[in-house]
């Protein structure tokens, strides 16, 4: 079956710190991988995606690389801002069915 | 382009009552999804429609939950009767032929 495991939060960082949120997955076949973000009071939004092994998704300074050998899709950002405070979900898409991780809350302090 | 619309945004009911949620997907999106997001967890798929046909409803508690998409556009999700554990945010999403899903703002249900 399909599953996603991501690090539990909350993750609390100071502004301009380096961010890593770990994510590993299991899936049958070759899934697409996504990071979705949920800002306070808003709906889920797609942050970035990768559709095949070794692809790197990037958006708004965030990056994640699809690692088939380690079944991982870790989210990174070199310098976080207060406005990045949100809940981040790692998502596995196999057969057009999304499987979400439990979410990681990020809090960035000025 | 208008996003996925959902209503109501909030609903409070007593256990054993009934409730219905409405979703209007992005125009032209053939696939529509309903998810349940319990506080502190990731969304869980309840049902997926392709046009007006059900693709997957394996995780829908069919003894109390039902959903329809009669004309292949709008959809309703109903709970009858509600239980305390149904308290959650109910998310609707739609997608074009690509694999990206677009989510609505959700309906927050509280069952007391």
mmCIF file with all atom_site columns, C-alpha atoms in Angstrom:
data_model
loop_
_atom_site.group_PDB
_atom_site.id
_atom_site.type_symbol
_atom_site.label_atom_id
_atom_site.label_alt_id
_atom_site.label_comp_id
_atom_site.label_asym_id
_atom_site.label_entity_id
_atom_site.label_seq_id
_atom_site.pdbx_PDB_ins_code
_atom_site.Cartn_x
_atom_site.Cartn_y
_atom_site.Cartn_z
_atom_site.occupancy
_atom_site.B_iso_or_equiv
_atom_site.pdbx_formal_charge
_atom_site.auth_seq_id
_atom_site.auth_comp_id
_atom_site.auth_asym_id
_atom_site.auth_atom_id
_atom_site.pdbx_PDB_model_num
ATOM 1   C CA . UNK A 1 1   ? 0.000   0.000  0.000   1.00 0.00 ? 1   UNK A CA 1
ATOM 2   C CA . UNK A 1 2   ? 0.851   3.684  -0.097  1.00 0.00 ? 2   UNK A CA 1
ATOM 3   C CA . UNK A 1 3   ? 2.013   5.600  2.959   1.00 0.00 ? 3   UNK A CA 1
ATOM 4   C CA . UNK A 1 4   ? 3.899   8.741  3.904   1.00 0.00 ? 4   UNK A CA 1
ATOM 5   C CA . UNK A 1 5   ? 5.892   9.374  7.072   1.00 0.00 ? 5   UNK A CA 1
ATOM 6   C CA . UNK A 1 6   ? 7.082   12.852 7.915   1.00 0.00 ? 6   UNK A CA 1
ATOM 7   C CA . UNK A 1 7   ? 8.778   14.319 10.938  1.00 0.00 ? 7   UNK A CA 1
ATOM 8   C CA . UNK A 1 8   ? 6.487   15.429 13.696  1.00 0.00 ? 8   UNK A CA 1
ATOM 9   C CA . UNK A 1 9   ? 6.307   19.042 14.684  1.00 0.00 ? 9   UNK A CA 1
ATOM 10  C CA . UNK A 1 10  ? 6.162   21.616 15.748  1.00 0.00 ? 10  UNK A CA 1
ATOM 11  C CA . UNK A 1 11  ? 9.425   22.824 14.276  1.00 0.00 ? 11  UNK A CA 1
ATOM 12  C CA . UNK A 1 12  ? 10.405  26.188 15.697  1.00 0.00 ? 12  UNK A CA 1
ATOM 13  C CA . UNK A 1 13  ? 13.103  28.217 13.970  1.00 0.00 ? 13  UNK A CA 1
ATOM 14  C CA . UNK A 1 14  ? 14.424  31.742 14.029  1.00 0.00 ? 14  UNK A CA 1
ATOM 15  C CA . UNK A 1 15  ? 14.150  33.850 10.899  1.00 0.00 ? 15  UNK A CA 1
ATOM 16  C CA . UNK A 1 16  ? 16.894  33.115 8.329   1.00 0.00 ? 16  UNK A CA 1
ATOM 17  C CA . UNK A 1 17  ? 17.574  29.654 9.770   1.00 0.00 ? 17  UNK A CA 1
ATOM 18  C CA . UNK A 1 18  ? 17.938  26.577 7.542   1.00 0.00 ? 18  UNK A CA 1
ATOM 19  C CA . UNK A 1 19  ? 14.904  24.300 7.317   1.00 0.00 ? 19  UNK A CA 1
ATOM 20  C CA . UNK A 1 20  ? 14.694  20.561 6.704   1.00 0.00 ? 20  UNK A CA 1
ATOM 21  C CA . UNK A 1 21  ? 11.481  18.581 7.038   1.00 0.00 ? 21  UNK A CA 1
ATOM 22  C CA . UNK A 1 22  ? 12.067  14.878 6.483   1.00 0.00 ? 22  UNK A CA 1
ATOM 23  C CA . UNK A 1 23  ? 9.659   12.756 4.480   1.00 0.00 ? 23  UNK A CA 1
ATOM 24  C CA . UNK A 1 24  ? 9.783   9.112  3.436   1.00 0.00 ? 24  UNK A CA 1
ATOM 25  C CA . UNK A 1 25  ? 7.199   7.164  1.477   1.00 0.00 ? 25  UNK A CA 1
ATOM 26  C CA . UNK A 1 26  ? 6.117   3.711  0.432   1.00 0.00 ? 26  UNK A CA 1
ATOM 27  C CA . UNK A 1 27  ? 4.230   3.132  -2.781  1.00 0.00 ? 27  UNK A CA 1
ATOM 28  C CA . UNK A 1 28  ? 3.444   0.588  -5.416  1.00 0.00 ? 28  UNK A CA 1
ATOM 29  C CA . UNK A 1 29  ? 4.804   1.652  -8.769  1.00 0.00 ? 29  UNK A CA 1
ATOM 30  C CA . UNK A 1 30  ? 6.309   5.054  -9.405  1.00 0.00 ? 30  UNK A CA 1
ATOM 31  C CA . UNK A 1 31  ? 4.355   7.787  -7.646  1.00 0.00 ? 31  UNK A CA 1
ATOM 32  C CA . UNK A 1 32  ? 4.550   11.524 -8.062  1.00 0.00 ? 32  UNK A CA 1
ATOM 33  C CA . UNK A 1 33  ? 5.537   13.338 -4.886  1.00 0.00 ? 33  UNK A CA 1
ATOM 34  C CA . UNK A 1 34  ? 4.292   16.677 -3.610  1.00 0.00 ? 34  UNK A CA 1
ATOM 35  C CA . UNK A 1 35  ? 4.618   19.102 -0.777  1.00 0.00 ? 35  UNK A CA 1
ATOM 36  C CA . UNK A 1 36  ? 1.407   20.929 0.094   1.00 0.00 ? 36  UNK A CA 1
ATOM 37  C CA . UNK A 1 37  ? 1.250   23.866 2.492   1.00 0.00 ? 37  UNK A CA 1
ATOM 38  C CA . UNK A 1 38  ? -1.601  25.100 4.677   1.00 0.00 ? 38  UNK A CA 1
ATOM 39  C CA . UNK A 1 39  ? -1.196  28.678 5.891   1.00 0.00 ? 39  UNK A CA 1
ATOM 40  C CA . UNK A 1 40  ? -3.236  29.752 8.937   1.00 0.00 ? 40  UNK A CA 1
ATOM 41  C CA . UNK A 1 41  ? -6.874  30.198 7.973   1.00 0.00 ? 41  UNK A CA 1
ATOM 42  C CA . UNK A 1 42  ? -6.321  29.152 4.359   1.00 0.00 ? 42  UNK A CA 1
ATOM 43  C CA . UNK A 1 43  ? -6.857  26.048 2.234   1.00 0.00 ? 43  UNK A CA 1
ATOM 44  C CA . UNK A 1 44  ? -4.239  23.554 1.129   1.00 0.00 ? 44  UNK A CA 1
ATOM 45  C CA . UNK A 1 45  ? -1.966  24.789 -1.640  1.00 0.00 ? 45  UNK A CA 1
ATOM 46  C CA . UNK A 1 46  ? 0.510   22.912 -3.779  1.00 0.00 ? 46  UNK A CA 1
ATOM 47  C CA . UNK A 1 47  ? 4.022   24.095 -2.894  1.00 0.00 ? 47  UNK A CA 1
ATOM 48  C CA . UNK A 1 48  ? 6.134   21.950 -5.212  1.00 0.00 ? 48  UNK A CA 1
ATOM 49  C CA . UNK A 1 49  ? 6.187   18.590 -6.933  1.00 0.00 ? 49  UNK A CA 1
ATOM 50  C CA . UNK A 1 50  ? 8.436   15.999 -8.573  1.00 0.00 ? 50  UNK A CA 1
ATOM 51  C CA . UNK A 1 51  ? 7.169   13.367 -10.943 1.00 0.00 ? 51  UNK A CA 1
ATOM 52  C CA . UNK A 1 52  ? 10.117  10.988 -11.319 1.00 0.00 ? 52  UNK A CA 1
ATOM 53  C CA . UNK A 1 53  ? 13.326  9.887  -9.633  1.00 0.00 ? 53  UNK A CA 1
ATOM 54  C CA . UNK A 1 54  ? 16.031  12.548 -9.267  1.00 0.00 ? 54  UNK A CA 1
ATOM 55  C CA . UNK A 1 55  ? 13.625  15.359 -10.177 1.00 0.00 ? 55  UNK A CA 1
ATOM 56  C CA . UNK A 1 56  ? 13.949  18.446 -8.012  1.00 0.00 ? 56  UNK A CA 1
ATOM 57  C CA . UNK A 1 57  ? 10.847  20.465 -7.277  1.00 0.00 ? 57  UNK A CA 1
ATOM 58  C CA . UNK A 1 58  ? 11.276  24.085 -6.220  1.00 0.00 ? 58  UNK A CA 1
ATOM 59  C CA . UNK A 1 59  ? 9.109   27.076 -5.394  1.00 0.00 ? 59  UNK A CA 1
ATOM 60  C CA . UNK A 1 60  ? 9.370   30.172 -3.160  1.00 0.00 ? 60  UNK A CA 1
ATOM 61  C CA . UNK A 1 61  ? 12.890  29.166 -2.102  1.00 0.00 ? 61  UNK A CA 1
ATOM 62  C CA . UNK A 1 62  ? 11.800  25.669 -1.049  1.00 0.00 ? 62  UNK A CA 1
ATOM 63  C CA . UNK A 1 63  ? 13.321  22.588 -2.689  1.00 0.00 ? 63  UNK A CA 1
ATOM 64  C CA . UNK A 1 64  ? 12.815  18.830 -2.524  1.00 0.00 ? 64  UNK A CA 1
ATOM 65  C CA . UNK A 1 65  ? 14.520  16.065 -4.505  1.00 0.00 ? 65  UNK A CA 1
ATOM 66  C CA . UNK A 1 66  ? 12.815  12.770 -5.365  1.00 0.00 ? 66  UNK A CA 1
ATOM 67  C CA . UNK A 1 67  ? 15.205  10.088 -4.072  1.00 0.00 ? 67  UNK A CA 1
ATOM 68  C CA . UNK A 1 68  ? 14.067  6.679  -5.219  1.00 0.00 ? 68  UNK A CA 1
ATOM 69  C CA . UNK A 1 69  ? 16.974  4.812  -3.577  1.00 0.00 ? 69  UNK A CA 1
ATOM 70  C CA . UNK A 1 70  ? 16.072  6.136  -0.131  1.00 0.00 ? 70  UNK A CA 1
ATOM 71  C CA . UNK A 1 71  ? 12.335  6.602  -0.873  1.00 0.00 ? 71  UNK A CA 1
ATOM 72  C CA . UNK A 1 72  ? 12.602  10.142 0.442   1.00 0.00 ? 72  UNK A CA 1
ATOM 73  C CA . UNK A 1 73  ? 11.425  13.628 -0.512  1.00 0.00 ? 73  UNK A CA 1
ATOM 74  C CA . UNK A 1 74  ? 12.838  15.946 2.148   1.00 0.00 ? 74  UNK A CA 1
ATOM 75  C CA . UNK A 1 75  ? 11.793  19.610 2.077   1.00 0.00 ? 75  UNK A CA 1
ATOM 76  C CA . UNK A 1 76  ? 14.520  22.246 2.488   1.00 0.00 ? 76  UNK A CA 1
ATOM 77  C CA . UNK A 1 77  ? 14.816  26.013 2.535   1.00 0.00 ? 77  UNK A CA 1
ATOM 78  C CA . UNK A 1 78  ? 18.021  27.914 3.075   1.00 0.00 ? 78  UNK A CA 1
ATOM 79  C CA . UNK A 1 79  ? 16.597  30.901 4.932   1.00 0.00 ? 79  UNK A CA 1
ATOM 80  C CA . UNK A 1 80  ? 13.088  30.805 6.388   1.00 0.00 ? 80  UNK A CA 1
ATOM 81  C CA . UNK A 1 81  ? 10.891  33.848 6.935   1.00 0.00 ? 81  UNK A CA 1
ATOM 82  C CA . UNK A 1 82  ? 8.126   34.512 9.436   1.00 0.00 ? 82  UNK A CA 1
ATOM 83  C CA . UNK A 1 83  ? 5.664   34.271 6.543   1.00 0.00 ? 83  UNK A CA 1
ATOM 84  C CA . UNK A 1 84  ? 6.678   30.619 6.032   1.00 0.00 ? 84  UNK A CA 1
ATOM 85  C CA . UNK A 1 85  ? 4.915   29.682 9.270   1.00 0.00 ? 85  UNK A CA 1
ATOM 86  C CA . UNK A 1 86  ? 2.375   27.048 8.233   1.00 0.00 ? 86  UNK A CA 1
ATOM 87  C CA . UNK A 1 87  ? 1.672   23.321 8.230   1.00 0.00 ? 87  UNK A CA 1
ATOM 88  C CA . UNK A 1 88  ? 3.532   21.352 5.554   1.00 0.00 ? 88  UNK A CA 1
ATOM 89  C CA . UNK A 1 89  ? 2.265   18.046 4.167   1.00 0.00 ? 89  UNK A CA 1
ATOM 90  C CA . UNK A 1 90  ? 4.315   15.519 2.219   1.00 0.00 ? 90  UNK A CA 1
ATOM 91  C CA . UNK A 1 91  ? 2.078   13.747 -0.285  1.00 0.00 ? 91  UNK A CA 1
ATOM 92  C CA . UNK A 1 92  ? 2.385   10.643 -2.415  1.00 0.00 ? 92  UNK A CA 1
ATOM 93  C CA . UNK A 1 93  ? 0.309   10.444 -5.598  1.00 0.00 ? 93  UNK A CA 1
ATOM 94  C CA . UNK A 1 94  ? -0.057  6.944  -6.971  1.00 0.00 ? 94  UNK A CA 1
ATOM 95  C CA . UNK A 1 95  ? -2.774  6.284  -9.520  1.00 0.00 ? 95  UNK A CA 1
ATOM 96  C CA . UNK A 1 96  ? -4.173  9.805  -9.046  1.00 0.00 ? 96  UNK A CA 1
ATOM 97  C CA . UNK A 1 97  ? -4.874  9.025  -5.370  1.00 0.00 ? 97  UNK A CA 1
ATOM 98  C CA . UNK A 1 98  ? -3.198  11.251 -2.828  1.00 0.00 ? 98  UNK A CA 1
ATOM 99  C CA . UNK A 1 99  ? -1.845  9.853  0.432   1.00 0.00 ? 99  UNK A CA 1
ATOM 100 C CA . UNK A 1 100 ? -0.930  12.557 2.949   1.00 0.00 ? 100 UNK A CA 1
ATOM 101 C CA . UNK A 1 101 ? 1.598   12.517 5.719   1.00 0.00 ? 101 UNK A CA 1
ATOM 102 C CA . UNK A 1 102 ? 0.485   13.728 9.115   1.00 0.00 ? 102 UNK A CA 1
ATOM 103 C CA . UNK A 1 103 ? 1.756   17.265 8.554   1.00 0.00 ? 103 UNK A CA 1
ATOM 104 C CA . UNK A 1 104 ? 4.553   19.249 10.189  1.00 0.00 ? 104 UNK A CA 1
ATOM 105 C CA . UNK A 1 105 ? 3.818   22.594 11.764  1.00 0.00 ? 105 UNK A CA 1
ATOM 106 C CA . UNK A 1 106 ? 6.571   25.161 11.210  1.00 0.00 ? 106 UNK A CA 1
ATOM 107 C CA . UNK A 1 107 ? 6.782   28.228 13.396  1.00 0.00 ? 107 UNK A CA 1
ATOM 108 C CA . UNK A 1 108 ? 9.300   30.922 12.460  1.00 0.00 ? 108 UNK A CA 1
ATOM 109 C CA . UNK A 1 109 ? 10.106  33.545 15.044  1.00 0.00 ? 109 UNK A CA 1
ATOM 110 C CA . UNK A 1 110 ? 11.460  37.000 14.164  1.00 0.00 ? 110 UNK A CA 1
ATOM 111 C CA . UNK B 2 1   ? -9.932  31.572 -12.524 1.00 0.00 ? 1   UNK B CA 1
ATOM 112 C CA . UNK B 2 2   ? -12.286 30.882 -9.620  1.00 0.00 ? 2   UNK B CA 1
ATOM 113 C CA . UNK B 2 3   ? -11.162 28.271 -7.136  1.00 0.00 ? 3   UNK B CA 1
ATOM 114 C CA . UNK B 2 4   ? -13.015 25.376 -5.569  1.00 0.00 ? 4   UNK B CA 1
ATOM 115 C CA . UNK B 2 5   ? -15.992 26.684 -3.615  1.00 0.00 ? 5   UNK B CA 1
ATOM 116 C CA . UNK B 2 6   ? -17.414 25.004 -0.519  1.00 0.00 ? 6   UNK B CA 1
ATOM 117 C CA . UNK B 2 7   ? -20.273 25.791 1.796   1.00 0.00 ? 7   UNK B CA 1
ATOM 118 C CA . UNK B 2 8   ? -20.982 26.174 4.594   1.00 0.00 ? 8   UNK B CA 1
ATOM 119 C CA . UNK B 2 9   ? -17.594 27.113 6.051   1.00 0.00 ? 9   UNK B CA 1
ATOM 120 C CA . UNK B 2 10  ? -18.617 26.109 9.565   1.00 0.00 ? 10  UNK B CA 1
ATOM 121 C CA . UNK B 2 11  ? -21.321 23.857 10.958  1.00 0.00 ? 11  UNK B CA 1
ATOM 122 C CA . UNK B 2 12  ? -22.167 22.807 14.497  1.00 0.00 ? 12  UNK B CA 1
ATOM 123 C CA . UNK B 2 13  ? -24.680 19.991 15.026  1.00 0.00 ? 13  UNK B CA 1
ATOM 124 C CA . UNK B 2 14  ? -25.656 17.562 17.749  1.00 0.00 ? 14  UNK B CA 1
ATOM 125 C CA . UNK B 2 15  ? -24.867 13.871 17.468  1.00 0.00 ? 15  UNK B CA 1
ATOM 126 C CA . UNK B 2 16  ? -27.460 11.847 15.581  1.00 0.00 ? 16  UNK B CA 1
ATOM 127 C CA . UNK B 2 17  ? -28.423 14.880 13.484  1.00 0.00 ? 17  UNK B CA 1
ATOM 128 C CA . UNK B 2 18  ? -27.867 15.081 9.730   1.00 0.00 ? 18  UNK B CA 1
ATOM 129 C CA . UNK B 2 19  ? -25.654 17.477 7.804   1.00 0.00 ? 19  UNK B CA 1
ATOM 130 C CA . UNK B 2 20  ? -24.807 18.173 4.161   1.00 0.00 ? 20  UNK B CA 1
ATOM 131 C CA . UNK B 2 21  ? -21.862 19.890 2.561   1.00 0.00 ? 21  UNK B CA 1
ATOM 132 C CA . UNK B 2 22  ? -21.710 21.366 -0.917  1.00 0.00 ? 22  UNK B CA 1
ATOM 133 C CA . UNK B 2 23  ? -18.791 21.696 -3.344  1.00 0.00 ? 23  UNK B CA 1
ATOM 134 C CA . UNK B 2 24  ? -18.448 23.483 -6.666  1.00 0.00 ? 24  UNK B CA 1
ATOM 135 C CA . UNK B 2 25  ? -15.226 22.474 -8.430  1.00 0.00 ? 25  UNK B CA 1
ATOM 136 C CA . UNK B 2 26  ? -13.135 24.527 -10.807 1.00 0.00 ? 26  UNK B CA 1
ATOM 137 C CA . UNK B 2 27  ? -14.842 24.763 -14.178 1.00 0.00 ? 27  UNK B CA 1
ATOM 138 C CA . UNK B 2 28  ? -13.796 21.981 -16.506 1.00 0.00 ? 28  UNK B CA 1
ATOM 139 C CA . UNK B 2 29  ? -12.286 19.735 -13.843 1.00 0.00 ? 29  UNK B CA 1
ATOM 140 C CA . UNK B 2 30  ? -13.660 16.250 -14.382 1.00 0.00 ? 30  UNK B CA 1
ATOM 141 C CA . UNK B 2 31  ? -12.333 14.724 -11.182 1.00 0.00 ? 31  UNK B CA 1
ATOM 142 C CA . UNK B 2 32  ? -13.678 15.667 -7.769  1.00 0.00 ? 32  UNK B CA 1
ATOM 143 C CA . UNK B 2 33  ? -12.565 14.448 -4.344  1.00 0.00 ? 33  UNK B CA 1
ATOM 144 C CA . UNK B 2 34  ? -13.875 14.630 -0.797  1.00 0.00 ? 34  UNK B CA 1
ATOM 145 C CA . UNK B 2 35  ? -11.404 14.374 2.084   1.00 0.00 ? 35  UNK B CA 1
ATOM 146 C CA . UNK B 2 36  ? -11.788 14.253 5.854   1.00 0.00 ? 36  UNK B CA 1
ATOM 147 C CA . UNK B 2 37  ? -9.117  16.037 7.893   1.00 0.00 ? 37  UNK B CA 1
ATOM 148 C CA . UNK B 2 38  ? -9.233  15.336 11.606  1.00 0.00 ? 38  UNK B CA 1
ATOM 149 C CA . UNK B 2 39  ? -7.436  17.895 13.769  1.00 0.00 ? 39  UNK B CA 1
ATOM 150 C CA . UNK B 2 40  ? -3.685  17.279 13.791  1.00 0.00 ? 40  UNK B CA 1
ATOM 151 C CA . UNK B 2 41  ? -3.756  14.761 10.938  1.00 0.00 ? 41  UNK B CA 1
ATOM 152 C CA . UNK B 2 42  ? -3.373  14.798 7.187   1.00 0.00 ? 42  UNK B CA 1
ATOM 153 C CA . UNK B 2 43  ? -6.435  14.658 4.956   1.00 0.00 ? 43  UNK B CA 1
ATOM 154 C CA . UNK B 2 44  ? -7.881  11.219 4.246   1.00 0.00 ? 44  UNK B CA 1
ATOM 155 C CA . UNK B 2 45  ? -9.669  10.493 0.980   1.00 0.00 ? 45  UNK B CA 1
ATOM 156 C CA . UNK B 2 46  ? -13.339 9.611  1.396   1.00 0.00 ? 46  UNK B CA 1
ATOM 157 C CA . UNK B 2 47  ? -14.521 9.435  -2.213  1.00 0.00 ? 47  UNK B CA 1
ATOM 158 C CA . UNK B 2 48  ? -13.354 10.245 -5.729  1.00 0.00 ? 48  UNK B CA 1
ATOM 159 C CA . UNK B 2 49  ? -15.617 11.025 -8.688  1.00 0.00 ? 49  UNK B CA 1
ATOM 160 C CA . UNK B 2 50  ? -14.746 11.062 -12.362 1.00 0.00 ? 50  UNK B CA 1
ATOM 161 C CA . UNK B 2 51  ? -17.511 13.156 -13.946 1.00 0.00 ? 51  UNK B CA 1
ATOM 162 C CA . UNK B 2 52  ? -20.623 11.743 -12.250 1.00 0.00 ? 52  UNK B CA 1
ATOM 163 C CA . UNK B 2 53  ? -19.240 8.256  -11.644 1.00 0.00 ? 53  UNK B CA 1
ATOM 164 C CA . UNK B 2 54  ? -17.551 6.978  -8.480  1.00 0.00 ? 54  UNK B CA 1
ATOM 165 C CA . UNK B 2 55  ? -13.914 5.945  -8.968  1.00 0.00 ? 55  UNK B CA 1
ATOM 166 C CA . UNK B 2 56  ? -13.078 5.066  -5.364  1.00 0.00 ? 56  UNK B CA 1
ATOM 167 C CA . UNK B 2 57  ? -15.213 5.096  -2.229  1.00 0.00 ? 57  UNK B CA 1
ATOM 168 C CA . UNK B 2 58  ? -13.369 2.388  -0.316  1.00 0.00 ? 58  UNK B CA 1
ATOM 169 C CA . UNK B 2 59  ? -12.775 4.627  2.728   1.00 0.00 ? 59  UNK B CA 1
ATOM 170 C CA . UNK B 2 60  ? -16.268 6.119  2.870   1.00 0.00 ? 60  UNK B CA 1
ATOM 171 C CA . UNK B 2 61  ? -18.239 4.881  5.915   1.00 0.00 ? 61  UNK B CA 1
ATOM 172 C CA . UNK B 2 62  ? -21.244 3.958  3.856   1.00 0.00 ? 62  UNK B CA 1
ATOM 173 C CA . UNK B 2 63  ? -23.506 3.243  6.807   1.00 0.00 ? 63  UNK B CA 1
ATOM 174 C CA . UNK B 2 64  ? -23.673 6.979  7.526   1.00 0.00 ? 64  UNK B CA 1
ATOM 175 C CA . UNK B 2 65  ? -21.890 8.873  4.748   1.00 0.00 ? 65  UNK B CA 1
ATOM 176 C CA . UNK B 2 66  ? -23.148 9.380  1.212   1.00 0.00 ? 66  UNK B CA 1
ATOM 177 C CA . UNK B 2 67  ? -22.038 11.553 -1.683  1.00 0.00 ? 67  UNK B CA 1
ATOM 178 C CA . UNK B 2 68  ? -23.334 12.373 -5.091  1.00 0.00 ? 68  UNK B CA 1
ATOM 179 C CA . UNK B 2 69  ? -22.347 14.314 -8.184  1.00 0.00 ? 69  UNK B CA 1
ATOM 180 C CA . UNK B 2 70  ? -25.451 13.983 -10.297 1.00 0.00 ? 70  UNK B CA 1
ATOM 181 C CA . UNK B 2 71  ? -24.595 16.257 -13.231 1.00 0.00 ? 71  UNK B CA 1
ATOM 182 C CA . UNK B 2 72  ? -20.843 15.806 -13.116 1.00 0.00 ? 72  UNK B CA 1
ATOM 183 C CA . UNK B 2 73  ? -20.257 19.297 -11.708 1.00 0.00 ? 73  UNK B CA 1
ATOM 184 C CA . UNK B 2 74  ? -21.373 20.167 -8.143  1.00 0.00 ? 74  UNK B CA 1
ATOM 185 C CA . UNK B 2 75  ? -21.224 17.570 -5.407  1.00 0.00 ? 75  UNK B CA 1
ATOM 186 C CA . UNK B 2 76  ? -22.803 17.067 -2.000  1.00 0.00 ? 76  UNK B CA 1
ATOM 187 C CA . UNK B 2 77  ? -21.533 15.012 0.919   1.00 0.00 ? 77  UNK B CA 1
ATOM 188 C CA . UNK B 2 78  ? -24.027 13.967 3.581   1.00 0.00 ? 78  UNK B CA 1
ATOM 189 C CA . UNK B 2 79  ? -23.644 12.483 7.038   1.00 0.00 ? 79  UNK B CA 1
ATOM 190 C CA . UNK B 2 80  ? -26.687 10.831 8.605   1.00 0.00 ? 80  UNK B CA 1
ATOM 191 C CA . UNK B 2 81  ? -26.629 10.355 11.555  1.00 0.00 ? 81  UNK B CA 1
ATOM 192 C CA . UNK B 2 82  ? -23.536 12.205 12.765  1.00 0.00 ? 82  UNK B CA 1
ATOM 193 C CA . UNK B 2 83  ? -21.268 10.888 15.513  1.00 0.00 ? 83  UNK B CA 1
ATOM 194 C CA . UNK B 2 84  ? -18.859 12.762 17.743  1.00 0.00 ? 84  UNK B CA 1
ATOM 195 C CA . UNK B 2 85  ? -15.887 11.306 15.855  1.00 0.00 ? 85  UNK B CA 1
ATOM 196 C CA . UNK B 2 86  ? -17.102 12.932 12.630  1.00 0.00 ? 86  UNK B CA 1
ATOM 197 C CA . UNK B 2 87  ? -15.880 16.292 13.927  1.00 0.00 ? 87  UNK B CA 1
ATOM 198 C CA . UNK B 2 88  ? -13.319 17.336 11.308  1.00 0.00 ? 88  UNK B CA 1
ATOM 199 C CA . UNK B 2 89  ? -12.698 19.601 8.345   1.00 0.00 ? 89  UNK B CA 1
ATOM 200 C CA . UNK B 2 90  ? -14.215 18.266 5.138   1.00 0.00 ? 90  UNK B CA 1
ATOM 201 C CA . UNK B 2 91  ? -12.209 19.255 2.106   1.00 0.00 ? 91  UNK B CA 1
ATOM 202 C CA . UNK B 2 92  ? -13.266 19.184 -1.507  1.00 0.00 ? 92  UNK B CA 1
ATOM 203 C CA . UNK B 2 93  ? -10.689 19.130 -4.297  1.00 0.00 ? 93  UNK B CA 1
ATOM 204 C CA . UNK B 2 94  ? -10.848 18.969 -8.069  1.00 0.00 ? 94  UNK B CA 1
ATOM 205 C CA . UNK B 2 95  ? -8.321  18.208 -10.768 1.00 0.00 ? 95  UNK B CA 1
ATOM 206 C CA . UNK B 2 96  ? -7.883  18.439 -14.512 1.00 0.00 ? 96  UNK B CA 1
ATOM 207 C CA . UNK B 2 97  ? -6.306  15.522 -16.429 1.00 0.00 ? 97  UNK B CA 1
ATOM 208 C CA . UNK B 2 98  ? -2.920  16.372 -14.841 1.00 0.00 ? 98  UNK B CA 1
ATOM 209 C CA . UNK B 2 99  ? -2.242  15.057 -11.367 1.00 0.00 ? 99  UNK B CA 1
ATOM 210 C CA . UNK B 2 100 ? -2.430  18.356 -9.464  1.00 0.00 ? 100 UNK B CA 1
ATOM 211 C CA . UNK B 2 101 ? -5.408  18.704 -7.147  1.00 0.00 ? 101 UNK B CA 1
ATOM 212 C CA . UNK B 2 102 ? -6.832  22.084 -6.182  1.00 0.00 ? 102 UNK B CA 1
ATOM 213 C CA . UNK B 2 103 ? -8.408  22.316 -2.749  1.00 0.00 ? 103 UNK B CA 1
ATOM 214 C CA . UNK B 2 104 ? -11.316 24.340 -1.451  1.00 0.00 ? 104 UNK B CA 1
ATOM 215 C CA . UNK B 2 105 ? -11.244 26.147 1.921   1.00 0.00 ? 105 UNK B CA 1
ATOM 216 C CA . UNK B 2 106 ? -13.057 23.299 3.671   1.00 0.00 ? 106 UNK B CA 1
ATOM 217 C CA . UNK B 2 107 ? -16.074 22.983 5.955   1.00 0.00 ? 107 UNK B CA 1
ATOM 218 C CA . UNK B 2 108 ? -15.309 22.708 9.655   1.00 0.00 ? 108 UNK B CA 1
ATOM 219 C CA . UNK B 2 109 ? -17.848 20.372 11.301  1.00 0.00 ? 109 UNK B CA 1
ATOM 220 C CA . UNK B 2 110 ? -18.274 20.196 15.063  1.00 0.00 ? 110 UNK B CA 1
ATOM 221 C CA . UNK B 2 111 ? -20.506 17.454 16.449  1.00 0.00 ? 111 UNK B CA 1
ATOM 222 C CA . UNK B 2 112 ? -21.545 17.955 20.080  1.00 0.00 ? 112 UNK B CA 1
#
